[in-house]
């Protein structure tokens, strides 16, 4: 790993200040993605700004009809949180299915969302629930946040402080996991929300996406049969050694059926 | 070089380290605690698992400076003098190891499991070991050892 300067601010303001005027600063949260890339010398930030000293960024609280999850809340903490388990059990489930226990003990929602890995689980949860990403500067709807492969709407000096999830009537997440890493080969999040039915897919393309045709079909008839005949085209799907584009396209329908069945 | 303090296996430690030192390097190279192993560079094998503030983490994927002020337990901190921790004793009794390379991480991970869930089912044990890879045993005796340790520790 190349050398860098280490900073551990104790407030969001100090973190933002620490980001400015540096060559190539990077935020570190759980480090579960950033540190492996630095170890392999694929990233060489000049400065690391560790958010681990900002107590305000940790925890879950009620916020109107929504749950606000602090950016530094670990996957294990979300999975084990009583509010999340009682109000949005599908989200607790999603967090519980990320990686392995040690990844869940360090990895954070803010890090996962900022990283926007095409195979990450949280993007499906955020878009599926119609969540809002809250930063030090503004609020961004999840639908507008994930802009491409490892690309988000975040600006250079912007950091995620929390994610606000409206509580759905019902929801479920079904993932076909990579057997080695547990990342999603395809994951589908289905929710009945105040704004209608939402179907969000991760793992299949460069970035999370919604399937309008499935959402419409489910609005008329909320059953696994309603989506069973809906196929998504394989053209833009990811293909790799784990699964071909055609197989991923097939899995989108299968996992959507399973998620709908799990919603009940 | 920043000065770093933490409690390791009950002892207060203060050393100067470069910020780019991983926790596992700090343990092995600066403190000669070589029981914690490194088996991969992709954060997947779990040979490096230690406890930080009571929770199992991969020490290869954490900077030593991120553990500032923490309470760290490594495999060396489990036994009480000559008396093995019940998890270590169970791994020995039930042949939960062959070459032993994965064992420190397996044991540390398993101890954390029982802290969360004192009576895990076989499925729960296997799911918990998602982040610990063993090239030798086929896991069967590891699972048996953890079940045995769990019933021993519940007594
Ligand atoms: C073995 C293994 C298995 C995994 N399996 C899965 C899986 O099944 N599903 C899954 O979804 N993920 C998986 N992951 C990834 C894991 O969830 C990571 O925790 C996550 O992607 C990154 O979170 P982090 O807190 O570790 O972020 P870091 O690695 O610290 O940071 C990641 C990126 O986000 C930026 N960042 C972090 N926090 C913020 C913030 N608050 N605001 C702005 N930018 C920020 C950093 O600068 C960096 O670019 C796995 C990882 C490993 C090592
Ligand atoms: S050395 Fe393989 S996970 Fe840490
Ligand atoms: S005993 Fe050899 S790797 Fe597990």
PDB file of C-alpha atoms in Angstrom, chain A:
ATOM      1  CA  UNK A   1       0.000   0.000   0.000  1.00  0.00           C
ATOM      2  CA  UNK A   2       1.332   3.444  -0.886  1.00  0.00           C
ATOM      3  CA  UNK A   3       1.827   6.022   1.846  1.00  0.00           C
ATOM      4  CA  UNK A   4      -0.905   8.548   2.644  1.00  0.00           C
ATOM      5  CA  UNK A   5      -1.810  11.086   5.313  1.00  0.00           C
ATOM      6  CA  UNK A   6      -4.450   9.905   7.757  1.00  0.00           C
ATOM      7  CA  UNK A   7      -7.147  12.174   9.191  1.00  0.00           C
ATOM      8  CA  UNK A   8      -9.836  11.316  11.698  1.00  0.00           C
ATOM      9  CA  UNK A   9     -12.258  14.241  11.989  1.00  0.00           C
ATOM     10  CA  UNK A  10     -14.909  14.209  14.701  1.00  0.00           C
ATOM     11  CA  UNK A  11     -17.578  16.158  12.818  1.00  0.00           C
ATOM     12  CA  UNK A  12     -19.016  16.250   9.292  1.00  0.00           C
ATOM     13  CA  UNK A  13     -17.834  19.875   8.967  1.00  0.00           C
ATOM     14  CA  UNK A  14     -14.254  18.875   9.821  1.00  0.00           C
ATOM     15  CA  UNK A  15     -14.455  15.964   7.372  1.00  0.00           C
ATOM     16  CA  UNK A  16     -15.565  18.283   4.569  1.00  0.00           C
ATOM     17  CA  UNK A  17     -12.794  20.728   5.496  1.00  0.00           C
ATOM     18  CA  UNK A  18     -10.259  17.866   5.474  1.00  0.00           C
ATOM     19  CA  UNK A  19     -11.343  16.932   1.934  1.00  0.00           C
ATOM     20  CA  UNK A  20     -10.504  20.352   0.532  1.00  0.00           C
ATOM     21  CA  UNK A  21      -7.109  21.429  -0.740  1.00  0.00           C
ATOM     22  CA  UNK A  22      -5.707  17.880  -0.907  1.00  0.00           C
ATOM     23  CA  UNK A  23      -4.195  16.224  -3.975  1.00  0.00           C
ATOM     24  CA  UNK A  24      -6.352  13.135  -4.114  1.00  0.00           C
ATOM     25  CA  UNK A  25      -8.262  12.684  -0.855  1.00  0.00           C
ATOM     26  CA  UNK A  26     -10.534   9.713  -0.214  1.00  0.00           C
ATOM     27  CA  UNK A  27     -13.057   9.010   2.466  1.00  0.00           C
ATOM     28  CA  UNK A  28     -12.666   5.701   4.279  1.00  0.00           C
ATOM     29  CA  UNK A  29     -15.684   4.187   6.008  1.00  0.00           C
ATOM     30  CA  UNK A  30     -15.582   0.428   6.689  1.00  0.00           C
ATOM     31  CA  UNK A  31     -12.647   0.071   4.305  1.00  0.00           C
ATOM     32  CA  UNK A  32     -13.958  -3.255   3.016  1.00  0.00           C
ATOM     33  CA  UNK A  33     -13.809  -2.065  -0.581  1.00  0.00           C
ATOM     34  CA  UNK A  34     -11.283   0.755  -0.453  1.00  0.00           C
ATOM     35  CA  UNK A  35      -8.515  -1.012   1.500  1.00  0.00           C
ATOM     36  CA  UNK A  36      -8.344  -4.088  -0.783  1.00  0.00           C
ATOM     37  CA  UNK A  37      -7.995  -1.766  -3.798  1.00  0.00           C
ATOM     38  CA  UNK A  38      -5.278   0.210  -2.016  1.00  0.00           C
ATOM     39  CA  UNK A  39      -3.487  -3.012  -1.050  1.00  0.00           C
ATOM     40  CA  UNK A  40      -3.424  -3.976  -4.709  1.00  0.00           C
ATOM     41  CA  UNK A  41      -2.213  -0.477  -5.556  1.00  0.00           C
ATOM     42  CA  UNK A  42      -5.234   0.141  -7.751  1.00  0.00           C
ATOM     43  CA  UNK A  43      -5.941   3.239  -5.665  1.00  0.00           C
ATOM     44  CA  UNK A  44      -3.340   5.576  -4.196  1.00  0.00           C
ATOM     45  CA  UNK A  45      -5.077   8.422  -2.379  1.00  0.00           C
ATOM     46  CA  UNK A  46      -2.886  11.191  -0.966  1.00  0.00           C
ATOM     47  CA  UNK A  47      -5.077  11.477   2.126  1.00  0.00           C
ATOM     48  CA  UNK A  48      -7.555   9.224   3.894  1.00  0.00           C
ATOM     49  CA  UNK A  49     -10.386  10.887   5.774  1.00  0.00           C
ATOM     50  CA  UNK A  50     -11.721   8.313   8.256  1.00  0.00           C
ATOM     51  CA  UNK A  51     -15.384   8.865   9.132  1.00  0.00           C
ATOM     52  CA  UNK A  52     -15.049   6.394  12.029  1.00  0.00           C
ATOM     53  CA  UNK A  53     -14.728   9.211  14.583  1.00  0.00           C
ATOM     54  CA  UNK A  54     -18.073  10.876  13.803  1.00  0.00           C
ATOM     55  CA  UNK A  55     -20.560   9.398  16.276  1.00  0.00           C
ATOM     56  CA  UNK A  56     -23.464  11.296  14.675  1.00  0.00           C
ATOM     57  CA  UNK A  57     -23.206   9.190  11.517  1.00  0.00           C
ATOM     58  CA  UNK A  58     -23.987   5.925  13.327  1.00  0.00           C
ATOM     59  CA  UNK A  59     -27.419   4.513  14.085  1.00  0.00           C
ATOM     60  CA  UNK A  60     -31.037   4.319  12.968  1.00  0.00           C
ATOM     61  CA  UNK A  61     -33.805   6.715  13.957  1.00  0.00           C
ATOM     62  CA  UNK A  62     -37.424   7.379  13.044  1.00  0.00           C
ATOM     63  CA  UNK A  63     -37.952  10.419  10.895  1.00  0.00           C
ATOM     64  CA  UNK A  64     -41.628  11.033  10.152  1.00  0.00           C
ATOM     65  CA  UNK A  65     -42.873   7.978   8.286  1.00  0.00           C
ATOM     66  CA  UNK A  66     -39.324   6.968   7.425  1.00  0.00           C
ATOM     67  CA  UNK A  67     -36.219   5.419   8.941  1.00  0.00           C
ATOM     68  CA  UNK A  68     -33.002   7.404   8.700  1.00  0.00           C
ATOM     69  CA  UNK A  69     -29.922   5.191   8.683  1.00  0.00           C
ATOM     70  CA  UNK A  70     -26.645   6.973   9.423  1.00  0.00           C
ATOM     71  CA  UNK A  71     -23.955   6.559   6.759  1.00  0.00           C
ATOM     72  CA  UNK A  72     -21.523   4.837   9.147  1.00  0.00           C
ATOM     73  CA  UNK A  73     -24.034   2.247  10.327  1.00  0.00           C
ATOM     74  CA  UNK A  74     -22.574  -1.184   9.608  1.00  0.00           C
ATOM     75  CA  UNK A  75     -24.444  -3.892   7.737  1.00  0.00           C
ATOM     76  CA  UNK A  76     -24.495  -5.952  10.968  1.00  0.00           C
ATOM     77  CA  UNK A  77     -26.012  -3.033  12.872  1.00  0.00           C
ATOM     78  CA  UNK A  78     -28.761  -2.558  10.250  1.00  0.00           C
ATOM     79  CA  UNK A  79     -29.474  -6.309  10.214  1.00  0.00           C
ATOM     80  CA  UNK A  80     -29.757  -6.390  13.999  1.00  0.00           C
ATOM     81  CA  UNK A  81     -31.611  -3.101  14.530  1.00  0.00           C
ATOM     82  CA  UNK A  82     -35.038  -3.476  16.156  1.00  0.00           C
ATOM     83  CA  UNK A  83     -36.579  -0.531  14.288  1.00  0.00           C
ATOM     84  CA  UNK A  84     -35.408  -1.870  10.930  1.00  0.00           C
ATOM     85  CA  UNK A  85     -36.503  -5.402  11.790  1.00  0.00           C
ATOM     86  CA  UNK A  86     -39.989  -4.291  12.799  1.00  0.00           C
ATOM     87  CA  UNK A  87     -40.634  -1.535  10.228  1.00  0.00           C
ATOM     88  CA  UNK A  88     -38.708  -2.710   7.137  1.00  0.00           C
ATOM     89  CA  UNK A  89     -37.775  -6.371   7.692  1.00  0.00           C
ATOM     90  CA  UNK A  90     -36.810  -6.716   4.020  1.00  0.00           C
ATOM     91  CA  UNK A  91     -34.026  -4.187   4.578  1.00  0.00           C
ATOM     92  CA  UNK A  92     -32.732  -6.057   7.647  1.00  0.00           C
ATOM     93  CA  UNK A  93     -32.784  -9.182   5.522  1.00  0.00           C
ATOM     94  CA  UNK A  94     -30.853  -7.531   2.710  1.00  0.00           C
ATOM     95  CA  UNK A  95     -28.169  -6.309   5.150  1.00  0.00           C
ATOM     96  CA  UNK A  96     -27.951  -9.756   6.750  1.00  0.00           C
ATOM     97  CA  UNK A  97     -27.213 -11.275   3.332  1.00  0.00           C
ATOM     98  CA  UNK A  98     -24.220  -9.058   2.517  1.00  0.00           C
ATOM     99  CA  UNK A  99     -20.871 -10.863   2.319  1.00  0.00           C
ATOM    100  CA  UNK A 100     -19.936 -12.562   5.574  1.00  0.00           C
ATOM    101  CA  UNK A 101     -20.101 -11.658   9.289  1.00  0.00           C
ATOM    102  CA  UNK A 102     -16.732  -9.896   9.302  1.00  0.00           C
ATOM    103  CA  UNK A 103     -17.609  -7.836   6.211  1.00  0.00           C
ATOM    104  CA  UNK A 104     -20.913  -6.938   7.890  1.00  0.00           C
ATOM    105  CA  UNK A 105     -19.110  -5.908  11.082  1.00  0.00           C
ATOM    106  CA  UNK A 106     -17.062  -3.276   9.213  1.00  0.00           C
ATOM    107  CA  UNK A 107     -18.814  -2.440   5.937  1.00  0.00           C
ATOM    108  CA  UNK A 108     -21.222   0.503   6.053  1.00  0.00           C
ATOM    109  CA  UNK A 109     -24.316   1.601   4.182  1.00  0.00           C
ATOM    110  CA  UNK A 110     -22.645   4.888   3.217  1.00  0.00           C
ATOM    111  CA  UNK A 111     -19.631   3.089   1.765  1.00  0.00           C
ATOM    112  CA  UNK A 112     -21.749   0.632  -0.154  1.00  0.00           C
ATOM    113  CA  UNK A 113     -24.013   3.311  -1.591  1.00  0.00           C
ATOM    114  CA  UNK A 114     -21.128   5.667  -2.499  1.00  0.00           C
ATOM    115  CA  UNK A 115     -19.237   2.837  -4.143  1.00  0.00           C
ATOM    116  CA  UNK A 116     -22.197   1.847  -6.362  1.00  0.00           C
ATOM    117  CA  UNK A 117     -20.827  -1.582  -7.198  1.00  0.00           C
ATOM    118  CA  UNK A 118     -23.055  -3.080  -9.915  1.00  0.00           C
ATOM    119  CA  UNK A 119     -23.386  -6.249  -7.804  1.00  0.00           C
ATOM    120  CA  UNK A 120     -23.989  -4.557  -4.432  1.00  0.00           C
ATOM    121  CA  UNK A 121     -27.212  -5.219  -2.533  1.00  0.00           C
ATOM    122  CA  UNK A 122     -28.061  -1.817  -1.064  1.00  0.00           C
ATOM    123  CA  UNK A 123     -28.705  -0.083  -4.397  1.00  0.00           C
ATOM    124  CA  UNK A 124     -31.675  -2.439  -4.944  1.00  0.00           C
ATOM    125  CA  UNK A 125     -32.979  -1.626  -1.457  1.00  0.00           C
ATOM    126  CA  UNK A 126     -32.631   2.122  -1.945  1.00  0.00           C
ATOM    127  CA  UNK A 127     -34.278   2.223  -5.362  1.00  0.00           C
ATOM    128  CA  UNK A 128     -36.842  -0.437  -4.439  1.00  0.00           C
ATOM    129  CA  UNK A 129     -38.003   1.530  -1.413  1.00  0.00           C
ATOM    130  CA  UNK A 130     -37.744   4.945  -3.064  1.00  0.00           C
ATOM    131  CA  UNK A 131     -35.163   6.078  -0.507  1.00  0.00           C
ATOM    132  CA  UNK A 132     -33.434   9.450  -0.318  1.00  0.00           C
ATOM    133  CA  UNK A 133     -29.661   9.852  -0.005  1.00  0.00           C
ATOM    134  CA  UNK A 134     -28.859  12.700   2.378  1.00  0.00           C
ATOM    135  CA  UNK A 135     -25.474  14.406   1.990  1.00  0.00           C
ATOM    136  CA  UNK A 136     -23.743  17.320   3.661  1.00  0.00           C
ATOM    137  CA  UNK A 137     -25.143  19.494   0.842  1.00  0.00           C
ATOM    138  CA  UNK A 138     -28.516  18.191  -0.326  1.00  0.00           C
ATOM    139  CA  UNK A 139     -30.981  15.341  -0.659  1.00  0.00           C
ATOM    140  CA  UNK A 140     -30.911  13.085  -3.715  1.00  0.00           C
ATOM    141  CA  UNK A 141     -33.665  10.636  -4.665  1.00  0.00           C
ATOM    142  CA  UNK A 142     -32.284   7.111  -5.059  1.00  0.00           C
ATOM    143  CA  UNK A 143     -33.749   7.045  -8.596  1.00  0.00           C
ATOM    144  CA  UNK A 144     -31.369   9.901  -9.526  1.00  0.00           C
ATOM    145  CA  UNK A 145     -28.426   8.844  -7.355  1.00  0.00           C
ATOM    146  CA  UNK A 146     -27.040   5.761  -9.132  1.00  0.00           C
ATOM    147  CA  UNK A 147     -25.876   7.064 -12.504  1.00  0.00           C
ATOM    148  CA  UNK A 148     -23.785   4.167 -13.846  1.00  0.00           C
ATOM    149  CA  UNK A 149     -21.099   1.583 -13.217  1.00  0.00           C
ATOM    150  CA  UNK A 150     -19.441   2.712  -9.933  1.00  0.00           C
ATOM    151  CA  UNK A 151     -20.910   6.158 -10.736  1.00  0.00           C
ATOM    152  CA  UNK A 152     -23.140   8.260  -8.518  1.00  0.00           C
ATOM    153  CA  UNK A 153     -24.479  11.806  -8.412  1.00  0.00           C
ATOM    154  CA  UNK A 154     -22.047  12.634  -5.567  1.00  0.00           C
ATOM    155  CA  UNK A 155     -19.680  15.545  -6.114  1.00  0.00           C
ATOM    156  CA  UNK A 156     -16.025  15.487  -5.107  1.00  0.00           C
ATOM    157  CA  UNK A 157     -16.450  17.294  -1.815  1.00  0.00           C
ATOM    158  CA  UNK A 158     -19.760  15.700  -0.952  1.00  0.00           C
ATOM    159  CA  UNK A 159     -20.287  12.962   1.585  1.00  0.00           C
ATOM    160  CA  UNK A 160     -23.277  10.862   2.474  1.00  0.00           C
ATOM    161  CA  UNK A 161     -24.544  11.489   5.988  1.00  0.00           C
ATOM    162  CA  UNK A 162     -27.591   9.210   5.994  1.00  0.00           C
ATOM    163  CA  UNK A 163     -30.099   7.331   3.877  1.00  0.00           C
ATOM    164  CA  UNK A 164     -33.809   7.890   4.518  1.00  0.00           C
ATOM    165  CA  UNK A 165     -36.095   4.929   3.797  1.00  0.00           C
ATOM    166  CA  UNK A 166     -39.859   5.502   3.682  1.00  0.00           C
ATOM    167  CA  UNK A 167     -41.575   2.598   5.451  1.00  0.00           C
ATOM    168  CA  UNK A 168     -43.352   0.466   2.815  1.00  0.00           C
ATOM    169  CA  UNK A 169     -46.567  -1.473   3.326  1.00  0.00           C
ATOM    170  CA  UNK A 170     -44.677  -4.637   2.475  1.00  0.00           C
ATOM    171  CA  UNK A 171     -41.414  -5.527   0.767  1.00  0.00           C
ATOM    172  CA  UNK A 172     -39.002  -8.372   0.062  1.00  0.00           C
ATOM    173  CA  UNK A 173     -35.553  -8.885  -1.431  1.00  0.00           C
ATOM    174  CA  UNK A 174     -34.521 -12.016  -3.303  1.00  0.00           C
ATOM    175  CA  UNK A 175     -30.903 -12.508  -4.329  1.00  0.00           C
ATOM    176  CA  UNK A 176     -29.125 -15.089  -6.400  1.00  0.00           C
ATOM    177  CA  UNK A 177     -25.734 -14.788  -4.707  1.00  0.00           C
ATOM    178  CA  UNK A 178     -22.279 -15.404  -6.073  1.00  0.00           C
ATOM    179  CA  UNK A 179     -21.306 -18.484  -4.057  1.00  0.00           C
ATOM    180  CA  UNK A 180     -17.824 -17.142  -3.267  1.00  0.00           C
ATOM    181  CA  UNK A 181     -18.394 -13.485  -2.363  1.00  0.00           C
ATOM    182  CA  UNK A 182     -22.188 -13.362  -1.785  1.00  0.00           C
ATOM    183  CA  UNK A 183     -22.395 -10.311  -4.057  1.00  0.00           C
ATOM    184  CA  UNK A 184     -25.576 -10.364  -6.142  1.00  0.00           C
ATOM    185  CA  UNK A 185     -25.415 -12.109  -9.498  1.00  0.00           C
ATOM    186  CA  UNK A 186     -28.968 -10.824  -9.670  1.00  0.00           C
ATOM    187  CA  UNK A 187     -30.957  -9.345  -6.780  1.00  0.00           C
ATOM    188  CA  UNK A 188     -34.530  -8.067  -7.008  1.00  0.00           C
ATOM    189  CA  UNK A 189     -36.192  -5.828  -4.438  1.00  0.00           C
ATOM    190  CA  UNK A 190     -39.998  -5.549  -4.624  1.00  0.00           C
ATOM    191  CA  UNK A 191     -41.983  -3.108  -2.480  1.00  0.00           C
ATOM    192  CA  UNK A 192     -45.565  -1.938  -2.065  1.00  0.00           C
ATOM    193  CA  UNK A 193     -45.036   1.735  -1.221  1.00  0.00           C
ATOM    194  CA  UNK A 194     -47.265   4.782  -0.850  1.00  0.00           C
ATOM    195  CA  UNK A 195     -45.996   5.808  -4.284  1.00  0.00           C
ATOM    196  CA  UNK A 196     -47.001   2.465  -5.854  1.00  0.00           C
ATOM    197  CA  UNK A 197     -45.264  -0.819  -6.554  1.00  0.00           C
ATOM    198  CA  UNK A 198     -41.517  -0.658  -7.121  1.00  0.00           C
ATOM    199  CA  UNK A 199     -39.304  -3.357  -8.621  1.00  0.00           C
ATOM    200  CA  UNK A 200     -35.544  -2.697  -8.509  1.00  0.00           C
ATOM    201  CA  UNK A 201     -32.840  -4.964  -9.902  1.00  0.00           C
ATOM    202  CA  UNK A 202     -29.148  -5.073  -8.968  1.00  0.00           C
ATOM    203  CA  UNK A 203     -26.304  -7.220 -10.300  1.00  0.00           C
ATOM    204  CA  UNK A 204     -27.734  -7.558 -13.777  1.00  0.00           C
ATOM    205  CA  UNK A 205     -26.544  -4.360 -15.489  1.00  0.00           C
ATOM    206  CA  UNK A 206     -23.893  -1.699 -14.907  1.00  0.00           C
ATOM    207  CA  UNK A 207     -26.185  -0.047 -12.412  1.00  0.00           C
ATOM    208  CA  UNK A 208     -29.415  -0.712 -10.509  1.00  0.00           C
ATOM    209  CA  UNK A 209     -32.603  -0.284 -12.586  1.00  0.00           C
ATOM    210  CA  UNK A 210     -36.387  -0.505 -12.261  1.00  0.00           C
ATOM    211  CA  UNK A 211     -38.620  -2.731 -14.375  1.00  0.00           C
ATOM    212  CA  UNK A 212     -41.663  -0.620 -15.294  1.00  0.00           C
ATOM    213  CA  UNK A 213     -43.450  -3.486 -17.009  1.00  0.00           C
ATOM    214  CA  UNK A 214     -43.311  -5.595 -13.850  1.00  0.00           C
ATOM    215  CA  UNK A 215     -44.406  -2.677 -11.680  1.00  0.00           C
ATOM    216  CA  UNK A 216     -47.482  -2.173 -13.885  1.00  0.00           C
ATOM    217  CA  UNK A 217     -48.343  -5.850 -13.968  1.00  0.00           C
ATOM    218  CA  UNK A 218     -48.062  -6.116 -10.189  1.00  0.00           C
ATOM    219  CA  UNK A 219     -50.252  -3.044  -9.658  1.00  0.00           C
ATOM    220  CA  UNK A 220     -53.112  -4.911 -11.339  1.00  0.00           C
ATOM    221  CA  UNK A 221     -52.409  -8.334  -9.895  1.00  0.00           C
ATOM    222  CA  UNK A 222     -49.877  -8.701  -7.097  1.00  0.00           C
ATOM    223  CA  UNK A 223     -48.782 -12.281  -7.632  1.00  0.00           C
ATOM    224  CA  UNK A 224     -45.716 -14.156  -8.838  1.00  0.00           C
ATOM    225  CA  UNK A 225     -47.731 -15.225 -11.903  1.00  0.00           C
ATOM    226  CA  UNK A 226     -48.088 -11.597 -12.953  1.00  0.00           C
ATOM    227  CA  UNK A 227     -44.322 -11.276 -13.516  1.00  0.00           C
ATOM    228  CA  UNK A 228     -43.630 -14.844 -14.643  1.00  0.00           C
ATOM    229  CA  UNK A 229     -44.109 -13.980 -18.323  1.00  0.00           C
ATOM    230  CA  UNK A 230     -42.179 -10.696 -18.272  1.00  0.00           C
ATOM    231  CA  UNK A 231     -38.706 -11.030 -19.763  1.00  0.00           C
ATOM    232  CA  UNK A 232     -36.048  -8.325 -19.766  1.00  0.00           C
ATOM    233  CA  UNK A 233     -33.775  -8.090 -22.832  1.00  0.00           C
ATOM    234  CA  UNK A 234     -30.268  -9.547 -22.458  1.00  0.00           C
ATOM    235  CA  UNK A 235     -28.550  -6.852 -24.610  1.00  0.00           C
ATOM    236  CA  UNK A 236     -27.412  -4.581 -21.802  1.00  0.00           C
ATOM    237  CA  UNK A 237     -26.886  -7.284 -19.182  1.00  0.00           C
ATOM    238  CA  UNK A 238     -23.504  -8.030 -17.609  1.00  0.00           C
ATOM    239  CA  UNK A 239     -21.848 -11.222 -18.756  1.00  0.00           C
ATOM    240  CA  UNK A 240     -18.857 -12.692 -16.943  1.00  0.00           C
ATOM    241  CA  UNK A 241     -17.431 -16.011 -15.766  1.00  0.00           C
ATOM    242  CA  UNK A 242     -20.161 -16.278 -13.137  1.00  0.00           C
ATOM    243  CA  UNK A 243     -23.163 -15.828 -15.418  1.00  0.00           C
ATOM    244  CA  UNK A 244     -23.800 -14.963 -19.057  1.00  0.00           C
ATOM    245  CA  UNK A 245     -25.966 -12.004 -20.064  1.00  0.00           C
ATOM    246  CA  UNK A 246     -28.773 -14.366 -21.131  1.00  0.00           C
ATOM    247  CA  UNK A 247     -28.642 -16.190 -17.814  1.00  0.00           C
ATOM    248  CA  UNK A 248     -28.776 -12.924 -15.881  1.00  0.00           C
ATOM    249  CA  UNK A 249     -31.779 -11.796 -17.942  1.00  0.00           C
ATOM    250  CA  UNK A 250     -33.476 -15.092 -17.098  1.00  0.00           C
ATOM    251  CA  UNK A 251     -32.620 -14.678 -13.401  1.00  0.00           C
ATOM    252  CA  UNK A 252     -34.279 -11.249 -13.267  1.00  0.00           C
ATOM    253  CA  UNK A 253     -37.678 -12.872 -13.867  1.00  0.00           C
ATOM    254  CA  UNK A 254     -36.952 -15.770 -11.514  1.00  0.00           C
ATOM    255  CA  UNK A 255     -35.792 -13.546  -8.658  1.00  0.00           C
ATOM    256  CA  UNK A 256     -38.681 -11.115  -9.222  1.00  0.00           C
ATOM    257  CA  UNK A 257     -41.109 -14.037  -8.857  1.00  0.00           C
ATOM    258  CA  UNK A 258     -39.382 -15.137  -5.647  1.00  0.00           C
ATOM    259  CA  UNK A 259     -39.417 -11.626  -4.208  1.00  0.00           C
ATOM    260  CA  UNK A 260     -43.112 -11.169  -5.011  1.00  0.00           C
ATOM    261  CA  UNK A 261     -43.905 -14.536  -3.439  1.00  0.00           C
ATOM    262  CA  UNK A 262     -41.940 -13.538  -0.336  1.00  0.00           C
ATOM    263  CA  UNK A 263     -43.864 -10.265  -0.050  1.00  0.00           C
ATOM    264  CA  UNK A 264     -46.957 -12.444   0.128  1.00  0.00           C
TER     265      UNK A 264
END
